[in-house]
Amino acid sequence: MSARCASLAAASDPRPEESPVSDKGWNYRTVIEPFRIKMVEAIPILSASERRAALDRAGHNLFRLDAREVTIDLLTDSGTGALSAEQWAAMMVGDETYAGSRSFHRLEAVVRRVIGHPHFFPVHQGRAAERILARTMLSPGQVVLNNTHFDTTRANVEQAGALAEDLPVAAAAVPEDESAFKGDMDLAALDEALARHGERVALVMLTLTNNAAGGQPVSMANVEAVSARCRAAGVPFFLDAARFAENAWFIHTREPAYASWSVADIARRLFDLADGCTLSAKKDGISHIGGLLTTRDPALAERFRNELILGEGFPTYGGLAGRDLEAVAVGLEEALDPDYLRYRARTVAYLAEGLLAVGVPVVRPPGGHAVYLDAGRLLPHIPKDAFPGQALATALYVEGGVRGVEVGSFMFPAARLQLVRLALPRRSYTQAHVDYVIEVAARVQARAGDLRGYRITEEPPFLRHFSASLAPLG
Ligand code: F0G
């Protein structure tokens, strides 16, 4: 397809023919998209002056661009994946019965196989599960510990009056650190926090993969250790399992004890170690909408059910249409396909390697769903309070219509790293699209010294990155 094809296989990949994950094996250097395209959607191609006008209209905030103004949309991997023919087919037979639909029971069978927790509730998306969890399990003054709370999880914990404390390993803050499991929780910090907060710790969570810290995976050893500590302390342990399949793939390829395990078995062991989970099916459920909340505890399930009925709907549809339940049921199993996961991880790594090759620093090693560009290092002349990440994100848009998202001091005023996340929607873009993104980034890199920072001209009281307006400095 493109000149870069030959470089697709990386030396760091497991020797595919030795991989027991897929009994078919894969012994080619080129890792292909394990699908062909049956339906296409045109993407807008704009002139540079049209892009500049769009950016001005949007107040230099990429969240305020319209889809028709974006060529390659890497804003998020959430709800933006391409559904499979099997998912569309299942959706056509979705059962829209209010109570006890066939589609619910189909999803239930998949959840039993993949997750295995005895009680589960569909919800409209991940944050609905977080909200129910927070409203039923937390009270003011209590504490939730997590490797790193995703922002909606943190917001729901804080809304319940509880404290959300992050306990990432130190390596998570060092973009050049090549450690395999930078999503791990710092176990010494967990021991210390459990001792310091005592009875006030209501819940411990692990976010798989750790989205707020570079999409980095958590090792099975870490999940085991956190699970054992929670059991000893009598504290419930939940997974934020939005990207459970990508995390399981990294365990398979990077944690030697699990090299001979299937990805589905690894995922199942992750869930076996937890008391429950929240799951946004918009990520590894490869669906446009949907989420899950699970628990082993029947008494807790009863409280979840009551809260669910108040805010989401009857427990057999939980804020979703029957056809959505079908899409999630199929997607959860497709996400565990080793051929798909190999291609998925390789695509993200390929983008990261391409960016590094053209001189754009990125968080290492590449994560599961996104590449995080280190704008702080690329643009050392722009101080944090002039938002180097925003300068880089808008430059990528003006250069080639590529939309990413700033994850730095514009999004989180206290942020230490100034990053831009390029998240890859599942199964949506081809290798040529990725090559184009690398080429756009190379052109931006070549004029990095000319990029200028920003000041905020208008900002809302909270979550300013979604709607604030900015103006370029100088
Ligand atoms: N947990 C994690 C780790 C997430 O990344 C997200 C969403 C959620 C929970 C909330 O799920 O959107 O279905 O309500 N992340 C998206 C992103 C928005 O772009 O990373 P949701």
Coordinates of C-alpha atoms and ligand atoms in Angstrom, one line a residue:
M1 CA 0.0 0.0 0.0
S2 CA 2.7 2.5 0.9
A3 CA 6.4 2.8 1.2
R4 CA 6.2 2.3 4.9
C5 CA 4.6 -1.1 4.6
A6 CA 7.9 -2.9 5.0
S7 CA 8.6 -1.3 8.3
L8 CA 5.4 -2.5 9.9
A9 CA 6.8 -5.4 11.9
A10 CA 8.9 -4.3 14.9
A11 CA 11.8 -6.2 16.4
S12 CA 10.1 -5.8 19.8
D13 CA 7.0 -7.8 18.6
P14 CA 6.8 -11.3 19.9
R15 CA 8.0 -13.7 17.2
P16 CA 4.5 -14.2 15.7
E17 CA 5.1 -17.8 14.6
E18 CA 6.0 -18.7 18.2
S19 CA 2.9 -16.9 19.6
P20 CA 0.4 -19.5 20.9
V21 CA -2.3 -16.8 20.9
S22 CA -3.5 -17.6 17.4
D23 CA -3.2 -21.2 16.3
K24 CA -2.9 -19.8 12.7
G25 CA 0.4 -18.0 13.5
W26 CA 1.6 -14.9 11.7
N27 CA 5.1 -15.0 10.2
Y28 CA 5.0 -12.0 7.9
R29 CA 6.8 -8.7 8.6
T30 CA 3.7 -6.8 7.6
V31 CA 0.9 -6.9 10.1
I32 CA -2.2 -6.4 8.0
E33 CA -5.6 -5.0 8.9
P34 CA -7.5 -8.2 9.7
F35 CA -10.6 -7.1 7.8
R36 CA -11.6 -5.7 4.5
I37 CA -13.8 -2.7 4.0
K38 CA -17.5 -3.2 3.0
M39 CA -18.9 0.3 3.6
V40 CA -17.1 3.6 3.3
E41 CA -17.6 7.1 4.7
A42 CA -16.1 10.0 2.8
I43 CA -13.8 12.2 4.9
P44 CA -13.6 15.9 4.4
I45 CA -10.5 17.3 2.7
L46 CA -10.2 21.1 3.3
S47 CA -7.8 23.7 2.0
A48 CA -5.4 25.3 4.5
S49 CA -7.4 28.6 4.4
E50 CA -10.6 26.7 5.2
R51 CA -8.9 25.0 8.1
R52 CA -7.6 28.3 9.4
A53 CA -11.1 29.9 9.2
A54 CA -12.6 26.8 10.9
L55 CA -10.1 27.1 13.8
D56 CA -10.9 30.8 14.2
R57 CA -14.6 30.2 14.3
A58 CA -14.0 27.4 16.9
G59 CA -12.1 29.9 19.2
H60 CA -8.9 27.8 18.6
N61 CA -10.6 25.0 20.6
L62 CA -10.6 21.7 18.6
F63 CA -13.6 20.4 20.6
R64 CA -15.6 23.1 18.9
L65 CA -14.8 22.0 15.3
D66 CA -17.5 20.3 13.3
A67 CA -17.0 16.8 11.9
R68 CA -17.1 18.3 8.4
E69 CA -14.0 20.4 9.2
V70 CA -11.8 17.5 10.3
T71 CA -9.9 15.1 7.9
I72 CA -8.5 12.6 10.3
D73 CA -10.3 12.6 13.7
L74 CA -8.1 11.3 16.5
L75 CA -9.9 13.1 19.2
T76 CA -11.0 9.9 20.9
D77 CA -11.3 6.1 20.5
S78 CA -14.6 6.2 22.3
G79 CA -17.7 5.3 20.4
T80 CA -15.8 6.0 17.1
G81 CA -14.9 2.5 16.0
A82 CA -16.2 0.7 12.9
L83 CA -18.8 -2.0 13.6
S84 CA -18.4 -5.4 12.0
A85 CA -20.8 -7.0 9.7
E86 CA -21.7 -9.4 12.6
Q87 CA -22.5 -6.4 14.8
W88 CA -24.8 -4.8 12.2
A89 CA -26.5 -8.2 11.6
A90 CA -27.1 -8.7 15.3
M91 CA -28.5 -5.2 15.6
M92 CA -31.1 -6.0 12.9
V93 CA -32.5 -8.7 15.2
G94 CA -32.2 -6.6 18.3
D95 CA -35.2 -7.2 20.6
E96 CA -36.8 -3.9 21.8
T97 CA -38.9 -5.6 24.5
Y98 CA -39.0 -3.4 27.6
A99 CA -38.4 -6.2 30.1
G100 CA -36.5 -9.4 29.6
S101 CA -35.5 -9.0 26.0
R102 CA -33.7 -11.6 24.0
S103 CA -30.9 -9.1 23.4
F104 CA -30.4 -8.8 27.1
H105 CA -30.0 -12.5 27.5
R106 CA -27.6 -12.7 24.6
L107 CA -25.4 -10.0 26.3
E108 CA -25.8 -11.8 29.6
A109 CA -24.3 -15.0 28.1
V110 CA -21.3 -13.0 26.7
V111 CA -20.7 -11.2 30.0
R112 CA -20.8 -14.5 31.9
R113 CA -18.1 -15.9 29.5
V114 CA -15.9 -12.8 29.2
I115 CA -16.3 -11.2 32.7
G116 CA -17.9 -13.9 34.9
H117 CA -19.3 -11.7 37.6
P118 CA -22.7 -13.0 38.6
H119 CA -24.5 -9.6 38.6
F120 CA -24.3 -7.2 35.7
F121 CA -26.2 -4.2 34.5
P122 CA -26.2 -2.5 31.1
V123 CA -25.8 1.3 31.3
H124 CA -25.7 3.9 28.5
Q125 CA -22.0 4.5 28.8
G126 CA -19.1 4.2 31.3
R127 CA -19.7 7.3 33.3
A128 CA -23.3 6.1 34.1
A129 CA -21.7 3.0 35.7
E130 CA -19.3 5.3 37.6
R131 CA -22.2 7.5 38.8
I132 CA -24.2 4.5 40.1
L133 CA -21.1 3.1 41.8
A134 CA -20.3 6.5 43.4
R135 CA -23.9 7.1 44.6
T136 CA -24.3 3.6 46.1
M137 CA -20.8 2.9 47.6
L138 CA -19.5 6.3 48.6
S139 CA -20.3 8.9 51.3
P140 CA -18.7 12.2 52.1
G141 CA -15.3 11.9 53.6
Q142 CA -14.5 8.5 52.2
V143 CA -11.6 7.8 49.9
V144 CA -11.2 6.0 46.5
L145 CA -7.7 4.8 45.5
N146 CA -6.9 4.2 41.8
N147 CA -3.8 3.9 39.6
T148 CA -5.1 7.1 38.0
H149 CA -8.8 8.1 37.9
F150 CA -10.1 8.9 34.5
D151 CA -11.6 12.4 34.7
T152 CA -15.3 11.3 34.7
T153 CA -14.5 8.7 37.4
R154 CA -12.8 11.4 39.5
A155 CA -15.7 13.8 39.0
N156 CA -18.3 11.1 40.1
V157 CA -16.2 10.3 43.2
E158 CA -15.9 14.0 44.1
Q159 CA -19.6 14.6 43.4
A160 CA -20.3 12.0 46.2
G161 CA -18.1 14.1 48.5
A162 CA -15.4 11.5 48.5
L163 CA -11.6 12.0 47.9
A164 CA -10.1 10.5 44.6
E165 CA -6.5 9.7 45.2
D166 CA -4.2 8.6 42.4
L167 CA -1.3 6.1 43.1
P168 CA 0.6 5.7 39.8
V169 CA 4.1 4.2 39.7
A170 CA 6.8 6.8 39.4
A171 CA 7.7 5.7 35.8
A172 CA 4.3 6.8 34.6
A173 CA 5.5 10.4 34.9
V174 CA 8.6 9.8 32.8
P175 CA 7.8 9.8 29.0
E176 CA 11.2 8.3 28.0
D177 CA 10.9 5.4 30.6
E178 CA 10.4 2.2 28.6
S179 CA 9.0 0.1 31.4
A180 CA 6.5 -2.5 30.2
F181 CA 3.8 -1.7 32.8
K182 CA 3.7 2.0 33.5
G183 CA 0.0 1.6 34.3
D184 CA 0.7 -0.3 37.5
M185 CA -0.4 1.0 40.9
D186 CA 2.5 1.9 43.3
L187 CA 2.1 -0.9 45.9
A188 CA 4.1 0.9 48.6
A189 CA 1.9 4.0 48.1
L190 CA -1.2 1.7 48.3
D191 CA 0.0 0.2 51.6
E192 CA 0.7 3.7 52.9
A193 CA -2.7 5.0 51.8
L194 CA -4.6 2.0 53.2
A195 CA -2.8 2.6 56.6
R196 CA -3.2 6.4 56.5
H197 CA -6.9 6.4 55.6
G198 CA -7.9 3.2 57.4
E199 CA -11.7 2.7 57.4
R200 CA -12.2 5.7 55.2
V201 CA -11.1 3.7 52.1
A202 CA -14.4 2.7 50.5
L203 CA -13.1 1.4 47.2
V204 CA -9.9 0.6 45.3
M205 CA -9.9 0.7 41.5
L206 CA -7.5 -0.1 38.7
T207 CA -7.9 1.6 35.3
L208 CA -7.1 -0.8 32.5
T209 CA -5.3 0.5 30.5
N210 CA -4.4 3.7 32.4
N211 CA -5.8 6.3 30.0
A212 CA -4.9 9.4 32.0
A213 CA -1.2 8.2 32.1
G214 CA -0.4 7.4 28.5
G215 CA -2.7 4.5 27.9
Q216 CA -0.2 2.3 29.7
P217 CA -1.1 -1.3 30.7
V218 CA -1.3 -2.8 34.2
S219 CA 0.5 -6.1 34.8
M220 CA -1.2 -9.2 36.0
A221 CA 1.3 -9.2 38.9
N222 CA 0.1 -5.8 39.9
V223 CA -3.6 -6.7 39.7
E224 CA -2.9 -9.8 41.8
A225 CA -1.0 -7.7 44.4
V226 CA -3.7 -5.0 44.6
S227 CA -6.5 -7.6 44.8
A228 CA -4.7 -9.4 47.7
R229 CA -4.2 -6.2 49.6
C230 CA -7.9 -5.3 49.2
R231 CA -9.0 -8.7 50.4
A232 CA -6.7 -8.4 53.4
A233 CA -8.0 -4.9 54.2
G234 CA -11.7 -5.9 53.5
V235 CA -12.0 -3.2 50.8
P236 CA -13.9 -3.8 47.6
F237 CA -11.7 -3.9 44.5
F238 CA -13.2 -2.8 41.1
L239 CA -11.7 -2.5 37.6
D240 CA -12.3 0.3 35.3
A241 CA -12.3 -2.1 32.4
A242 CA -12.9 0.2 29.4
R243 CA -9.8 -1.2 27.6
F244 CA -9.6 -4.6 29.2
A245 CA -8.8 -6.4 25.9
E246 CA -5.9 -4.1 25.0
N247 CA -4.5 -4.5 28.5
A248 CA -4.8 -8.3 28.3
W249 CA -2.9 -8.2 25.0
F250 CA 0.0 -6.3 26.6
I251 CA 0.0 -8.9 29.5
H252 CA 0.2 -11.7 26.9
T253 CA 3.1 -10.0 24.9
R254 CA 5.0 -8.4 27.8
E255 CA 4.5 -10.6 30.9
P256 CA 6.4 -13.9 30.4
A257 CA 4.2 -15.9 32.7
Y258 CA 1.2 -15.3 30.5
A259 CA 2.8 -15.8 27.0
S260 CA 1.1 -19.2 26.7
W261 CA -2.3 -18.0 27.9
S262 CA -5.0 -17.0 25.4
V263 CA -6.0 -13.3 25.6
A264 CA -9.6 -14.3 26.6
D265 CA -8.2 -16.4 29.6
I266 CA -6.0 -13.5 30.6
A267 CA -8.9 -11.1 30.5
R268 CA -11.0 -13.6 32.5
R269 CA -8.3 -13.8 35.1
L270 CA -8.2 -10.0 35.4
F271 CA -11.9 -10.0 36.1
D272 CA -11.6 -13.1 38.5
L273 CA -9.3 -11.0 40.7
A274 CA -11.8 -8.2 41.1
D275 CA -15.1 -7.8 43.0
G276 CA -16.7 -5.9 40.2
C277 CA -16.1 -3.5 37.3
T278 CA -17.3 -0.4 35.4
L279 CA -16.8 -0.7 31.7
S280 CA -17.4 1.7 28.9
A281 CA -18.4 -0.4 25.9
K282 CA -17.5 2.5 23.6
K283 CA -13.9 1.3 23.8
D284 CA -13.2 -2.4 23.9
G285 CA -16.9 -3.2 23.5
I286 CA -16.3 -1.7 20.0
S287 CA -19.8 -0.1 20.1
H288 CA -21.0 3.4 19.5
I289 CA -22.7 3.6 22.9
G290 CA -23.1 1.4 26.0
G291 CA -21.4 0.3 29.2
L292 CA -21.6 -2.2 32.0
L293 CA -21.6 -2.3 35.8
T294 CA -20.9 -5.7 37.5
T295 CA -20.5 -7.0 41.0
R296 CA -20.2 -10.3 42.8
D297 CA -22.1 -9.0 45.9
P298 CA -25.9 -9.6 45.8
A299 CA -26.6 -6.9 48.3
L300 CA -24.6 -4.4 46.3
A301 CA -26.3 -5.6 43.2
E302 CA -29.7 -4.7 44.7
R303 CA -28.5 -1.2 45.4
F304 CA -27.1 -0.8 41.9
R305 CA -30.5 -2.1 40.5
N306 CA -32.5 0.6 42.4
E307 CA -30.2 3.4 41.3
L308 CA -30.2 2.1 37.7
I309 CA -33.9 2.2 37.6
L310 CA -33.9 5.8 38.8
G311 CA -31.5 7.1 36.2
E312 CA -30.9 4.6 33.4
G313 CA -33.9 2.3 32.9
F314 CA -35.2 -1.1 33.6
P315 CA -32.3 -3.6 34.5
T316 CA -32.6 -5.6 31.3
Y317 CA -31.9 -2.6 29.0
G318 CA -30.3 0.0 31.3
G319 CA -30.5 3.1 29.1
L320 CA -29.8 1.2 25.8
A321 CA -31.9 0.0 22.9
G322 CA -32.0 -3.7 22.3
R323 CA -29.9 -3.3 19.2
D324 CA -27.2 -1.6 21.3
L325 CA -27.1 -4.6 23.7
E326 CA -26.5 -6.7 20.6
A327 CA -23.7 -4.6 19.3
V328 CA -22.0 -4.7 22.7
A329 CA -22.5 -8.5 23.0
V330 CA -20.7 -9.1 19.7
G331 CA -18.1 -6.4 20.2
L332 CA -16.9 -7.6 23.6
E333 CA -15.8 -10.9 22.0
E334 CA -14.5 -9.4 18.8
A335 CA -12.2 -7.2 20.9
L336 CA -10.5 -10.3 22.3
D337 CA -9.6 -11.7 18.8
P338 CA -5.8 -12.0 18.8
D339 CA -5.5 -11.2 15.1
Y340 CA -7.4 -7.9 15.8
L341 CA -5.4 -7.1 18.9
R342 CA -2.1 -7.8 17.2
Y343 CA -3.0 -5.3 14.4
R344 CA -4.4 -2.8 16.9
A345 CA -1.2 -2.7 19.1
R346 CA 0.9 -2.7 16.0
T347 CA -0.9 0.3 14.5
V348 CA -0.4 2.4 17.6
A349 CA 3.3 1.4 17.8
Y350 CA 3.7 2.1 14.1
L351 CA 2.3 5.7 14.6
A352 CA 4.6 6.2 17.6
E353 CA 7.7 4.9 15.7
G354 CA 6.9 7.1 12.7
L355 CA 6.5 10.2 14.9
L356 CA 9.8 9.5 16.7
A357 CA 11.5 9.0 13.3
V358 CA 10.5 12.5 12.2
G359 CA 11.6 14.1 15.5
V360 CA 8.4 14.3 17.4
P361 CA 8.9 13.1 21.0
V362 CA 6.2 10.7 22.3
V363 CA 5.4 8.9 25.6
R364 CA 7.2 5.6 25.5
P365 CA 6.4 2.7 25.1
P366 CA 3.3 3.3 22.9
G367 CA 0.1 2.6 24.7
G368 CA -2.9 0.6 23.7
H369 CA -5.3 3.1 22.1
A370 CA -3.3 6.3 21.6
V371 CA 0.0 7.9 21.1
Y372 CA 0.8 10.8 23.4
L373 CA 3.0 13.5 21.8
D374 CA 5.3 15.3 24.2
A375 CA 4.6 19.0 23.4
G376 CA 6.6 20.2 26.4
R377 CA 9.7 18.7 24.8
L378 CA 9.0 19.7 21.2
L379 CA 8.1 23.3 22.1
P380 CA 10.4 24.2 25.1
H381 CA 10.1 27.9 24.1
I382 CA 6.3 27.9 25.1
P383 CA 5.8 28.0 28.9
K384 CA 3.2 25.8 30.5
D385 CA 0.8 28.6 31.1
A386 CA 0.8 29.4 27.4
F387 CA -0.4 25.8 26.6
P388 CA 2.3 24.1 24.4
G389 CA 0.0 21.1 24.0
Q390 CA -2.7 23.3 22.6
A391 CA -0.2 25.0 20.2
L392 CA 0.8 21.6 18.9
A393 CA -2.7 20.3 18.6
T394 CA -3.9 23.3 16.7
A395 CA -0.8 23.2 14.4
L396 CA -1.6 19.6 13.5
Y397 CA -5.1 20.7 12.6
V398 CA -4.0 23.7 10.5
E399 CA -1.3 21.7 8.8
G400 CA -3.4 18.7 7.7
G401 CA -6.8 18.6 9.4
V402 CA -5.7 16.1 12.0
R403 CA -7.6 16.5 15.3
G404 CA -6.1 15.3 18.5
V405 CA -6.7 16.5 22.1
E406 CA -4.5 18.5 24.4
V407 CA -3.8 16.7 27.7
G408 CA -1.8 19.3 29.6
S409 CA -2.3 22.5 31.5
F410 CA -5.2 23.6 29.3
M411 CA -7.2 20.5 30.3
F412 CA -5.7 20.1 33.8
P413 CA -4.3 23.3 35.2
A414 CA -1.9 21.4 37.5
A415 CA -0.7 19.0 34.8
R416 CA 3.1 18.3 34.8
L417 CA 3.4 16.9 31.3
Q418 CA 2.2 18.8 28.3
L419 CA 0.9 16.2 25.9
V420 CA -1.3 15.9 22.9
R421 CA -3.2 12.6 22.6
L422 CA -3.8 11.1 19.2
A423 CA -6.3 8.3 19.9
L424 CA -7.0 5.7 17.2
P425 CA -10.6 4.8 16.6
R426 CA -10.9 1.0 16.3
R427 CA -10.9 -0.5 12.8
S428 CA -11.6 2.9 11.2
Y429 CA -8.4 4.2 9.6
T430 CA -6.0 2.4 7.3
Q431 CA -2.2 2.5 7.3
A432 CA -2.2 5.2 4.6
H433 CA -4.1 7.4 7.0
V434 CA -1.5 6.8 9.7
D435 CA 1.3 7.5 7.2
Y436 CA -0.4 10.8 6.4
V437 CA -0.6 11.8 10.1
I438 CA 3.1 11.1 10.4
E439 CA 3.8 13.3 7.4
V440 CA 1.6 16.1 8.8
A441 CA 3.5 15.9 12.1
A442 CA 6.8 16.0 10.3
R443 CA 5.9 19.3 8.7
V444 CA 4.8 20.7 12.0
Q445 CA 8.0 19.5 13.6
A446 CA 10.0 21.3 10.9
R447 CA 8.6 24.7 12.0
A448 CA 8.2 23.9 15.7
G449 CA 10.3 26.9 16.6
D450 CA 7.8 29.2 15.0
L451 CA 4.8 27.9 16.9
R452 CA 3.3 30.4 19.5
G453 CA 1.4 29.8 22.7
Y454 CA -2.1 30.7 23.6
R455 CA -4.0 32.7 26.2
I456 CA -7.6 31.9 27.3
T457 CA -10.1 34.6 26.3
E458 CA -13.3 33.0 27.7
E459 CA -13.7 30.1 30.0
P460 CA -16.6 28.3 31.8
P461 CA -16.5 27.5 35.5
F462 CA -15.5 23.8 35.1
L463 CA -14.1 21.4 32.4
R464 CA -12.8 24.4 30.5
H465 CA -11.1 22.4 27.7
F466 CA -14.5 21.5 26.2
S467 CA -15.7 25.0 25.5
A468 CA -13.2 27.7 26.3
S469 CA -12.0 30.2 23.6
L470 CA -8.3 30.9 23.1
A471 CA -6.3 33.5 21.2
P472 CA -2.8 32.9 19.9
L473 CA 0.0 35.0 21.6
G474 CA 2.2 37.3 19.7
Ligands
F0G1 N1 -12.9 5.2 32.0 C1 -11.9 5.4 31.1 C2 -10.6 4.8 31.4 C3 -12.2 6.2 30.0 O1 -11.2 6.4 29.1 C4 -13.5 6.7 29.8 C5 -13.8 7.5 28.6 C6 -14.5 6.5 30.8 C7 -14.1 5.7 31.9 C8 -15.9 7.0 30.6 O2 -16.6 6.3 29.7 O3 -17.1 8.0 27.9 O4 -18.3 5.8 28.1 O5 -18.7 7.6 29.8 N2 -12.9 8.0 27.9 C9 -13.1 8.7 26.6 C10 -11.8 9.2 26.1 C11 -14.1 9.9 26.7 O6 -11.7 9.9 25.1 O7 -10.7 8.7 26.6 P1 -17.7 6.9 28.8

